[in-house]
Coordinates of N, CA and C and ligand atoms in Angstrom, one line a residue:
M1 N 148.7 210.2 156.3 CA 149.0 209.5 157.6 C 149.5 210.5 158.6
I2 N 149.3 210.3 159.8 CA 149.7 211.2 160.9 C 150.5 210.5 161.9
D3 N 151.7 211.0 162.2 CA 152.5 210.6 163.3 C 152.0 211.4 164.5
T4 N 151.3 210.8 165.4 CA 150.6 211.6 166.5 C 151.6 211.8 167.7
H5 N 152.8 211.3 167.7 CA 153.7 211.5 168.8 C 155.1 211.3 168.5
C6 N 155.9 212.3 168.5 CA 157.3 212.2 168.3 C 158.1 213.4 168.9
H7 N 159.4 213.2 169.0 CA 160.3 214.3 169.5 C 161.3 214.5 168.5
L8 N 161.4 215.8 168.0 CA 162.3 216.0 166.9 C 163.4 217.0 167.2
D9 N 163.6 217.2 168.5 CA 164.6 218.3 168.9 C 166.0 217.9 168.7
N10 N 166.3 216.6 168.4 CA 167.7 216.2 168.2 C 168.1 215.8 166.8
F11 N 167.2 216.2 165.8 CA 167.5 215.8 164.5 C 168.3 216.9 163.7
E12 N 169.3 216.6 163.0 CA 170.0 217.6 162.2 C 169.4 217.7 160.8
N13 N 168.7 216.6 160.3 CA 168.1 216.6 159.0 C 166.6 216.8 159.0
L14 N 166.1 217.8 159.8 CA 164.7 218.0 160.0 C 164.0 218.2 158.7
D15 N 164.5 219.1 157.8 CA 163.8 219.3 156.5 C 163.5 218.0 155.8
E16 N 164.6 217.2 155.8 CA 164.5 215.9 155.0 C 163.4 215.0 155.6
I17 N 163.4 214.8 157.0 CA 162.5 213.8 157.5 C 161.1 214.3 157.5
I18 N 160.9 215.7 157.5 CA 159.5 216.2 157.5 C 159.0 216.2 156.1
Q19 N 159.9 216.5 155.1 CA 159.5 216.4 153.7 C 159.0 215.0 153.3
K20 N 159.7 214.0 153.9 CA 159.5 212.6 153.6 C 158.0 212.3 153.9
M21 N 157.4 213.0 154.9 CA 156.0 212.7 155.3 C 155.0 213.2 154.2
G22 N 155.5 213.9 153.2 CA 154.6 214.4 152.1 C 153.4 215.1 152.6
N23 N 152.2 214.7 152.3 CA 151.0 215.3 152.8 C 150.7 214.9 154.3
G24 N 151.4 214.0 154.8 CA 151.2 213.6 156.2 C 151.5 214.6 157.2
K25 N 150.9 214.4 158.4 CA 151.1 215.4 159.5 C 151.9 214.8 160.6
I26 N 152.4 215.7 161.4 CA 153.3 215.3 162.5 C 152.8 216.1 163.7
I27 N 152.7 215.4 164.9 CA 152.5 216.1 166.1 C 153.7 215.8 167.0
V28 N 154.4 216.9 167.3 CA 155.6 216.9 168.1 C 155.2 217.2 169.6
S29 N 155.8 216.4 170.5 CA 155.5 216.6 171.9 C 156.6 217.1 172.7
G30 N 156.4 218.0 173.6 CA 157.4 218.5 174.5 C 157.4 217.8 175.8
C31 N 158.5 217.9 176.6 CA 158.6 217.2 177.8 C 159.0 218.1 179.0
N32 N 159.7 219.2 178.7 CA 160.1 220.1 179.7 C 160.2 221.5 179.0
Q33 N 160.7 222.5 179.8 CA 160.7 223.9 179.3 C 161.4 224.0 178.0
K34 N 162.6 223.3 177.9 CA 163.4 223.5 176.7 C 162.8 222.9 175.5
T35 N 162.2 221.7 175.6 CA 161.6 221.1 174.5 C 160.2 221.7 174.1
N36 N 159.6 222.2 175.1 CA 158.3 223.0 174.9 C 158.6 224.2 174.0
E37 N 159.7 224.9 174.3 CA 160.1 226.0 173.5 C 160.4 225.6 172.1
F38 N 161.1 224.4 172.0 CA 161.4 223.9 170.6 C 160.1 223.6 169.8
V39 N 159.1 223.0 170.5 CA 157.8 222.7 169.9 C 157.2 224.0 169.3
L40 N 157.2 225.1 170.2 CA 156.6 226.3 169.7 C 157.3 226.9 168.4
K41 N 158.6 226.6 168.4 CA 159.4 227.1 167.2 C 159.1 226.2 166.0
I42 N 159.1 224.9 166.1 CA 159.0 224.0 164.9 C 157.6 224.1 164.3
I43 N 156.6 224.4 165.1 CA 155.2 224.5 164.5 C 155.1 225.7 163.7
E44 N 155.9 226.7 163.9 CA 155.9 227.9 163.1 C 156.7 227.7 161.8
Q45 N 157.6 226.8 161.8 CA 158.5 226.6 160.7 C 157.9 225.7 159.6
Y46 N 157.1 224.7 160.0 CA 156.6 223.7 159.0 C 155.1 223.6 159.1
S47 N 154.4 223.8 157.9 CA 153.0 223.9 157.9 C 152.3 222.6 158.4
N48 N 153.0 221.4 158.2 CA 152.3 220.1 158.5 C 152.7 219.6 159.9
V49 N 153.3 220.5 160.7 CA 153.7 220.1 162.0 C 152.9 220.8 163.1
Y50 N 152.3 220.0 164.0 CA 151.5 220.5 165.1 C 152.2 220.1 166.4
G51 N 151.8 220.7 167.6 CA 152.5 220.4 168.8 C 151.7 220.2 170.0
T52 N 152.2 219.5 171.0 CA 151.6 219.5 172.3 C 152.7 219.9 173.3
I53 N 152.4 220.6 174.4 CA 153.4 221.0 175.3 C 153.0 220.6 176.7
G54 N 154.0 220.2 177.5 CA 153.7 219.7 178.8 C 155.0 219.3 179.6
I55 N 154.8 218.9 180.9 CA 155.9 218.5 181.7 C 155.8 216.9 181.9
H56 N 156.8 216.2 181.4 CA 156.9 214.8 181.4 C 157.1 214.3 182.9
P57 N 156.6 213.2 183.2 CA 156.8 212.7 184.6 C 158.2 212.6 185.1
E58 N 159.1 212.3 184.1 CA 160.5 212.1 184.5 C 161.2 213.5 184.6
E59 N 160.5 214.6 184.3 CA 161.1 215.9 184.3 C 160.6 216.7 185.5
V60 N 159.8 216.1 186.4 CA 159.2 216.9 187.5 C 160.2 217.5 188.5
L61 N 161.3 216.8 188.7 CA 162.3 217.3 189.7 C 162.8 218.7 189.3
S62 N 162.9 218.9 188.0 CA 163.4 220.3 187.6 C 162.3 221.2 187.1
A63 N 161.1 220.8 187.3 CA 159.9 221.7 186.8 C 159.6 222.8 187.8
L64 N 159.4 224.0 187.2 CA 159.0 225.1 188.1 C 157.6 225.6 187.7
D65 N 157.1 226.4 188.6 CA 155.7 227.0 188.4 C 155.7 227.8 187.1
E66 N 156.8 228.5 186.9 CA 156.9 229.4 185.7 C 156.8 228.5 184.4
H67 N 157.2 227.3 184.5 CA 157.2 226.4 183.3 C 155.7 226.1 183.0
L68 N 154.9 226.0 184.0 CA 153.5 225.7 183.9 C 152.8 227.0 183.3
E69 N 153.2 228.1 183.8 CA 152.7 229.4 183.3 C 153.0 229.5 181.8
Y70 N 154.2 229.1 181.4 CA 154.6 229.1 180.0 C 153.6 228.3 179.2
I71 N 153.3 227.1 179.7 CA 152.4 226.2 179.0 C 151.1 226.8 178.8
E72 N 150.5 227.4 179.9 CA 149.2 228.0 179.9 C 149.2 229.2 178.9
K73 N 150.2 229.9 178.9 CA 150.3 231.1 178.0 C 150.2 230.7 176.6
H74 N 150.7 229.6 176.2 CA 150.8 229.2 174.8 C 149.7 228.2 174.3
L75 N 148.8 227.8 175.3 CA 147.8 226.8 174.9 C 146.8 227.3 173.8
N76 N 146.7 228.6 173.7 CA 145.8 229.1 172.7 C 146.4 229.2 171.3
H77 N 147.6 228.9 171.1 CA 148.3 228.9 169.8 C 147.5 227.9 168.9
P78 N 147.1 228.3 167.7 CA 146.2 227.5 166.9 C 146.8 226.1 166.5
K79 N 148.2 226.0 166.6 CA 148.8 224.7 166.3 C 149.3 223.9 167.5
I80 N 148.9 224.4 168.7 CA 149.1 223.6 169.9 C 147.8 222.9 170.1
V81 N 147.9 221.5 169.9 CA 146.7 220.7 169.9 C 146.5 219.9 171.1
G82 N 147.3 220.1 172.1 CA 147.1 219.3 173.4 C 148.2 219.6 174.4
I83 N 147.9 219.1 175.6 CA 148.9 219.2 176.7 C 149.6 217.8 176.9
G84 N 150.9 217.8 176.7 CA 151.6 216.5 176.9 C 153.0 216.6 176.4
E85 N 153.9 215.7 176.8 CA 153.3 214.5 177.4 C 153.4 214.7 178.9
I86 N 152.3 214.2 179.6 CA 152.2 214.3 181.0 C 151.8 212.9 181.5
G87 N 151.9 212.7 182.8 CA 151.5 211.4 183.3 C 152.4 210.9 184.5
L88 N 152.5 209.5 184.5 CA 153.2 208.9 185.6 C 154.2 207.9 185.0
D89 N 155.4 207.8 185.6 CA 156.4 206.8 185.1 C 157.1 206.3 186.4
Y90 N 156.8 205.1 186.8 CA 157.4 204.5 188.0 C 158.5 203.5 187.6
H91 N 159.0 203.5 186.4 CA 159.9 202.6 185.9 C 161.3 202.7 186.7
Y92 N 161.8 203.9 186.8 CA 163.1 204.1 187.4 C 163.0 204.7 188.8
D93 N 162.4 205.8 188.8 CA 162.5 206.6 190.0 C 161.2 206.6 190.8
L94 N 161.2 205.9 192.0 CA 160.0 205.8 192.8 C 159.9 206.8 193.9
D95 N 161.0 207.6 194.0 CA 161.0 208.6 195.1 C 160.2 209.8 194.8
C96 N 159.9 210.0 193.5 CA 159.2 211.2 193.2 C 157.7 211.0 192.8
K97 N 157.2 209.8 193.2 CA 155.8 209.5 192.9 C 154.8 210.6 193.2
D98 N 154.9 211.1 194.4 CA 154.0 212.1 194.8 C 154.1 213.4 194.0
L99 N 155.4 213.7 193.7 CA 155.6 214.9 192.9 C 155.0 214.7 191.4
Q100 N 155.2 213.5 190.9 CA 154.7 213.2 189.6 C 153.2 213.3 189.6
K101 N 152.5 212.8 190.6 CA 151.1 212.9 190.7 C 150.6 214.4 190.8
K102 N 151.4 215.2 191.5 CA 151.0 216.5 191.7 C 151.0 217.3 190.3
W103 N 152.1 217.1 189.6 CA 152.2 217.7 188.3 C 151.2 217.2 187.2
F104 N 150.9 215.9 187.3 CA 149.9 215.3 186.5 C 148.6 215.9 186.7
K105 N 148.2 216.1 188.0 CA 146.9 216.7 188.3 C 146.9 218.1 187.9
K106 N 148.0 218.9 188.2 CA 148.0 220.3 187.8 C 147.7 220.5 186.3
Q107 N 148.3 219.6 185.5 CA 148.2 219.8 184.1 C 146.9 219.3 183.6
L108 N 146.3 218.3 184.3 CA 144.9 217.9 183.9 C 143.9 219.0 184.2
T109 N 144.2 219.8 185.3 CA 143.3 220.9 185.6 C 143.4 221.9 184.5
L110 N 144.6 222.2 184.0 CA 144.8 223.1 182.9 C 144.0 222.6 181.6
A111 N 144.1 221.3 181.4 CA 143.4 220.7 180.2 C 141.9 220.9 180.3
K112 N 141.4 220.8 181.5 CA 139.9 221.0 181.7 C 139.6 222.5 181.5
K113 N 140.4 223.3 182.0 CA 140.2 224.8 181.9 C 140.1 225.2 180.5
Y114 N 141.0 224.7 179.6 CA 141.1 225.1 178.2 C 140.5 224.1 177.2
Q115 N 139.9 223.0 177.8 CA 139.3 222.0 176.9 C 140.3 221.5 175.9
K116 N 141.5 221.1 176.4 CA 142.6 220.6 175.5 C 142.7 219.1 175.7
T117 N 143.1 218.4 174.6 CA 143.4 217.0 174.6 C 144.6 216.8 175.5
V118 N 144.7 215.7 176.2 CA 145.9 215.4 176.9 C 146.6 214.1 176.3
V119 N 147.9 214.2 176.3 CA 148.7 213.1 175.8 C 149.4 212.5 177.0
I120 N 149.0 211.3 177.4 CA 149.5 210.7 178.6 C 150.6 209.7 178.4
H121 N 151.7 209.9 179.2 CA 152.7 208.9 179.2 C 152.5 208.1 180.5
S122 N 152.3 206.8 180.5 CA 152.1 206.1 181.7 C 152.9 204.8 181.6
R123 N 153.8 204.6 182.5 CA 154.6 203.4 182.5 C 154.7 202.8 183.9
D124 N 154.4 201.5 184.0 CA 154.4 200.8 185.3 C 153.5 201.5 186.3
A125 N 152.5 202.2 185.9 CA 151.7 203.0 186.8 C 150.2 203.0 186.3
A126 N 149.8 201.9 185.8 CA 148.4 201.8 185.3 C 147.3 202.2 186.2
I127 N 147.4 201.6 187.4 CA 146.2 201.8 188.4 C 146.2 203.3 188.9
D128 N 147.4 203.8 189.2 CA 147.4 205.2 189.7 C 147.0 206.1 188.6
T129 N 147.4 205.9 187.3 CA 146.9 206.7 186.2 C 145.4 206.7 186.1
Y130 N 144.9 205.5 186.1 CA 143.4 205.3 186.0 C 142.7 206.0 187.2
N131 N 143.2 205.8 188.4 CA 142.5 206.4 189.6 C 142.6 208.0 189.5
I132 N 143.7 208.5 189.1 CA 143.8 210.0 189.0 C 142.8 210.5 187.9
L133 N 142.7 209.8 186.8 CA 141.8 210.2 185.7 C 140.3 210.2 186.3
E134 N 140.1 209.2 187.1 CA 138.7 209.1 187.7 C 138.5 210.2 188.7
E135 N 139.5 210.4 189.6 CA 139.4 211.4 190.7 C 139.2 212.8 190.1
E136 N 139.9 213.1 189.0 CA 140.0 214.4 188.4 C 138.7 214.7 187.6
K137 N 137.9 213.7 187.4 CA 136.6 213.9 186.7 C 136.9 214.6 185.3
I138 N 137.6 213.9 184.5 CA 138.1 214.5 183.2 C 137.2 214.0 182.0
D139 N 135.9 213.6 182.4 CA 135.0 213.0 181.4 C 134.9 213.8 180.1
C140 N 135.1 215.1 180.2 CA 134.9 215.9 179.0 C 136.1 216.1 178.1
I141 N 137.3 215.5 178.7 CA 138.5 215.7 178.0 C 138.9 214.5 177.1
K142 N 139.5 214.8 175.9 CA 140.0 213.8 175.1 C 141.4 213.4 175.5
I143 N 141.6 212.1 175.6 CA 142.8 211.5 176.1 C 143.5 210.6 175.1
V144 N 144.8 210.8 174.9 CA 145.6 209.9 174.2 C 146.5 209.1 175.1
L145 N 146.4 207.8 175.2 CA 147.4 207.0 175.9 C 148.5 206.7 175.0
H146 N 149.5 207.5 175.0 CA 150.6 207.4 174.1 C 151.5 206.2 174.4
C147 N 152.0 205.5 173.4 CA 152.8 204.3 173.5 C 152.2 203.4 174.5
Y148 N 150.9 203.0 174.3 CA 150.2 202.2 175.2 C 150.9 200.9 175.5
S149 N 151.1 200.5 176.7 CA 152.0 199.4 177.1 C 151.3 198.4 178.1
Y150 N 150.0 198.6 178.4 CA 149.3 197.8 179.3 C 148.5 196.7 178.6
S151 N 147.8 195.9 179.5 CA 147.1 194.8 178.9 C 145.8 195.2 178.2
I152 N 145.2 194.2 177.5 CA 143.9 194.4 176.9 C 142.8 194.7 178.0
E153 N 142.9 194.0 179.1 CA 141.9 194.2 180.2 C 141.9 195.7 180.7
M154 N 143.2 196.2 180.9 CA 143.3 197.5 181.3 C 142.8 198.5 180.2
A155 N 143.1 198.2 179.0 CA 142.7 199.0 177.9 C 141.2 199.2 177.9
K156 N 140.5 198.1 178.2 CA 139.0 198.1 178.2 C 138.5 199.0 179.4
R157 N 139.3 198.9 180.5 CA 138.9 199.8 181.7 C 139.1 201.2 181.3
F158 N 140.2 201.5 180.6 CA 140.5 202.9 180.2 C 139.4 203.5 179.3
Q159 N 138.7 202.6 178.6 CA 137.7 203.0 177.6 C 136.5 203.7 178.3
K160 N 136.5 203.6 179.6 CA 135.5 204.3 180.4 C 135.6 205.8 180.0
F161 N 136.9 206.3 179.8 CA 137.2 207.6 179.5 C 137.1 207.8 177.9
H162 N 137.3 209.1 177.5 CA 137.3 209.4 176.1 C 138.7 209.2 175.5
V163 N 139.2 207.9 175.5 CA 140.6 207.6 175.2 C 140.8 207.1 173.7
M164 N 141.9 207.3 173.2 CA 142.5 206.6 172.1 C 143.9 206.1 172.5
F165 N 144.3 205.0 171.8 CA 145.5 204.4 172.2 C 146.6 204.6 171.1
G166 N 147.7 205.2 171.5 CA 148.8 205.4 170.6 C 149.6 204.1 170.4
I167 N 149.7 203.7 169.1 CA 150.3 202.4 168.8 C 151.6 202.7 168.0
G168 N 152.7 202.2 168.5 CA 154.0 202.5 167.8 C 154.8 201.3 167.5
G169 N 156.1 201.4 167.3 CA 157.0 200.4 166.8 C 156.9 199.1 167.6
V170 N 156.6 199.1 168.9 CA 156.5 197.9 169.7 C 155.6 196.8 169.1
V171 N 154.6 197.3 168.4 CA 153.7 196.3 167.8 C 154.3 195.5 166.7
T172 N 155.4 195.9 166.2 CA 156.1 195.1 165.2 C 157.2 194.2 165.8
F173 N 157.4 194.3 167.1 CA 158.5 193.5 167.7 C 157.9 192.1 168.0
K174 N 158.8 191.1 167.9 CA 158.4 189.7 168.1 C 157.8 189.6 169.5
N175 N 158.4 190.3 170.5 CA 158.0 190.2 171.9 C 156.8 191.2 172.2
G176 N 156.3 191.9 171.2 CA 155.2 192.8 171.5 C 153.9 192.1 171.6
I177 N 153.8 191.0 172.3 CA 152.6 190.2 172.2 C 151.4 190.9 172.9
K178 N 151.6 191.5 174.0 CA 150.5 192.2 174.7 C 149.9 193.3 173.9
L179 N 150.8 194.0 173.2 CA 150.3 195.1 172.4 C 149.5 194.6 171.1
K180 N 150.0 193.5 170.6 CA 149.3 192.9 169.4 C 147.9 192.5 169.8
E181 N 147.7 192.0 171.1 CA 146.4 191.6 171.6 C 145.5 192.8 171.6
V182 N 146.1 194.0 172.1 CA 145.3 195.2 172.2 C 144.9 195.6 170.8
V183 N 145.8 195.6 169.9 CA 145.5 196.0 168.5 C 144.4 195.1 167.9
Q184 N 144.5 193.9 168.2 CA 143.5 192.9 167.7 C 142.1 193.2 168.2
D185 N 142.0 193.4 169.6 CA 140.7 193.5 170.2 C 140.1 194.8 170.3
I186 N 140.9 195.9 170.2 CA 140.3 197.2 170.3 C 139.9 197.7 168.9
D187 N 138.7 198.3 168.8 CA 138.2 198.7 167.5 C 139.2 199.8 166.9
I188 N 139.3 199.7 165.6 CA 140.2 200.6 164.8 C 139.9 202.1 165.1
R189 N 138.6 202.3 165.5 CA 138.2 203.7 165.8 C 138.9 204.4 166.9
Y190 N 139.6 203.5 167.7 CA 140.3 204.1 168.9 C 141.8 204.0 168.8
L191 N 142.3 203.7 167.6 CA 143.8 203.6 167.5 C 144.4 204.7 166.7
L192 N 145.6 205.1 167.2 CA 146.3 206.2 166.6 C 147.7 205.6 166.2
L193 N 148.3 206.2 165.1 CA 149.6 205.8 164.8 C 150.6 206.8 165.4
E194 N 151.7 206.2 165.9 CA 152.8 207.1 166.4 C 154.1 206.5 166.3
T195 N 155.2 207.3 166.3 CA 156.6 206.7 166.3 C 157.3 206.8 167.7
D196 N 157.0 207.9 168.4 CA 157.8 208.3 169.5 C 159.3 208.5 169.1
S197 N 159.5 208.9 167.9 CA 160.8 209.2 167.4 C 161.5 210.1 168.3
P198 N 162.8 210.0 168.6 CA 163.8 209.1 167.9 C 163.8 207.7 168.4
Y199 N 162.9 207.4 169.4 CA 163.0 206.0 170.0 C 162.2 205.0 169.3
L200 N 162.3 203.7 169.7 CA 161.4 202.6 169.4 C 161.1 202.4 167.9
S201 N 162.2 202.4 167.1 CA 162.0 202.2 165.7 C 161.3 200.8 165.4
P202 N 160.3 200.8 164.5 CA 159.7 199.5 164.2 C 160.6 198.6 163.4
E203 N 160.3 197.3 163.4 CA 161.0 196.4 162.4 C 160.6 196.9 161.0
P204 N 161.5 196.9 160.0 CA 162.8 196.3 160.0 C 164.0 197.3 160.4
F205 N 163.6 198.3 161.2 CA 164.7 199.3 161.6 C 164.9 199.3 163.1
R206 N 164.5 198.3 163.8 CA 164.7 198.2 165.2 C 166.1 198.5 165.6
G207 N 166.3 199.4 166.6 CA 167.6 199.8 167.1 C 168.2 201.0 166.4
K208 N 167.6 201.4 165.3 CA 168.1 202.6 164.6 C 167.3 203.8 165.0
V209 N 167.7 205.0 164.6 CA 167.0 206.2 164.9 C 165.6 206.2 164.2
N210 N 164.6 206.4 165.0 CA 163.2 206.4 164.4 C 162.9 207.7 163.8
E211 N 162.0 207.8 162.9 CA 161.6 209.0 162.3 C 160.1 208.9 161.9
P212 N 159.4 210.1 161.8 CA 157.9 210.1 161.6 C 157.4 209.2 160.5
F213 N 158.1 209.1 159.4 CA 157.6 208.3 158.3 C 157.4 206.8 158.6
N214 N 158.1 206.4 159.7 CA 158.0 205.0 160.0 C 156.6 204.6 160.6
V215 N 155.7 205.5 160.8 CA 154.3 205.1 161.1 C 153.8 204.3 160.0
Y216 N 154.3 204.4 158.8 CA 153.9 203.6 157.7 C 154.0 202.1 158.1
Y217 N 155.1 201.7 158.7 CA 155.4 200.3 159.0 C 154.5 199.8 160.2
V218 N 154.2 200.8 161.1 CA 153.3 200.5 162.2 C 151.9 200.2 161.6
A219 N 151.5 201.1 160.6 CA 150.2 200.9 160.0 C 150.1 199.5 159.2
Q220 N 151.2 199.2 158.6 CA 151.2 197.9 157.9 C 151.0 196.7 158.8
K221 N 151.6 196.8 160.0 CA 151.5 195.8 161.0 C 150.1 195.7 161.6
I222 N 149.5 196.9 161.8 CA 148.1 196.9 162.3 C 147.2 196.3 161.3
A223 N 147.4 196.6 160.0 CA 146.6 196.1 158.9 C 146.6 194.5 158.9
E224 N 147.9 194.0 159.1 CA 148.1 192.6 159.1 C 147.3 191.9 160.3
I225 N 147.5 192.5 161.5 CA 146.9 192.0 162.7 C 145.4 192.0 162.6
K226 N 144.8 193.1 162.1 CA 143.4 193.2 162.1 C 142.7 192.7 160.8
G227 N 143.5 192.3 159.9 CA 142.9 191.8 158.6 C 142.3 192.9 157.8
L228 N 142.8 194.1 157.9 CA 142.3 195.3 157.1 C 143.3 195.6 156.0
T229 N 142.8 196.4 155.0 CA 143.8 196.9 154.1 C 144.7 198.0 154.7
L230 N 145.9 198.2 154.2 CA 146.7 199.3 154.6 C 146.0 200.6 154.5
E231 N 145.4 200.8 153.3 CA 144.7 202.1 153.0 C 143.6 202.4 154.1
M232 N 142.9 201.3 154.4 CA 141.9 201.5 155.5 C 142.5 201.9 156.8
V233 N 143.6 201.3 157.2 CA 144.2 201.7 158.5 C 144.7 203.1 158.4
L234 N 145.3 203.5 157.3 CA 145.8 204.9 157.2 C 144.7 205.9 157.2
E235 N 143.6 205.5 156.5 CA 142.5 206.5 156.5 C 141.8 206.6 157.9
K236 N 141.5 205.5 158.5 CA 140.8 205.5 159.8 C 141.7 206.2 160.9
T237 N 143.0 205.8 160.9 CA 143.8 206.4 162.0 C 144.0 207.9 161.8
T238 N 144.0 208.3 160.5 CA 144.1 209.8 160.2 C 142.9 210.5 160.7
D239 N 141.7 209.9 160.4 CA 140.4 210.5 160.9 C 140.4 210.6 162.4
N240 N 140.9 209.5 163.0 CA 140.9 209.4 164.5 C 141.8 210.6 165.1
A241 N 142.9 210.7 164.5 CA 143.9 211.8 165.0 C 143.3 213.2 164.8
I242 N 142.7 213.4 163.7 CA 142.1 214.7 163.4 C 141.0 215.0 164.5
C243 N 140.2 214.0 164.8 CA 139.1 214.1 165.7 C 139.7 214.2 167.2
Q244 N 140.6 213.4 167.6 CA 141.0 213.4 169.0 C 141.8 214.7 169.3
F245 N 142.5 215.2 168.3 CA 143.3 216.4 168.6 C 142.6 217.7 168.1
D246 N 141.4 217.5 167.6 CA 140.7 218.6 167.0 C 141.7 219.4 166.0
L247 N 142.3 218.6 165.1 CA 143.3 219.3 164.2 C 142.5 220.2 163.2
P248 N 143.0 221.4 163.0 CA 142.3 222.3 162.1 C 142.5 221.8 160.6
I249 N 142.0 220.7 160.3 CA 142.1 220.1 158.9 C 140.7 219.6 158.6
K250 N 140.3 219.8 157.3 CA 139.0 219.3 156.9 C 139.1 217.8 156.7
L251 N 138.1 217.0 157.1 CA 138.0 215.6 156.8 C 137.5 215.3 155.4
Ligands
LIG301 ZN1 157.3 210.7 173.9

């Protein structure tokens, strides 16, 4: 199984939580210069850990051109499997919308130049995200809509692009009705498992620190919703992740 999205820079028991994944793989995402540097470090330390680097929409106020140069410089690392997380987040700060869009577009341009998968964080910004993907003509780029939080209707519109949907702990929440609908209606071929650790722990650990192994509980829930076996969900989502991130692993 593969946790396609998490942040591990604040864990003291890294060895333990990574070992717990066994043969499973982990993709760690950066958000700013500091965490991007961490990603480059951790992928050297653990053979089953891969990374994506990028500037998160909530980090744009402190982002510098040299941070983008750093990303570009390291995109050819064999274990850097994408650019992210990048995108738009209008949840708290509406003053930097234009700046968020600017950084989103800059990084999409980089993805096109290097043919890299993008990991998109999009919150309360569905239409702007969709429009930018359309404007930027990213048809040839593989996209992960991480921690997908929009409606099934919107999911179907996004399928115009080469997208997969990152499904995390929210699907196990009682109030995660919208996401359950998405999981039910979207073919398993387009679903990825993720934790977004240390955030968003699935039931029965809601409220506690999340860790990559908990994708297991997300997979269990997806199996229940779609009426598939757990093995089938683990196998399919692993194949999906290998394909969407072009992971250097044989199927
Ligand atoms: Zn994240």
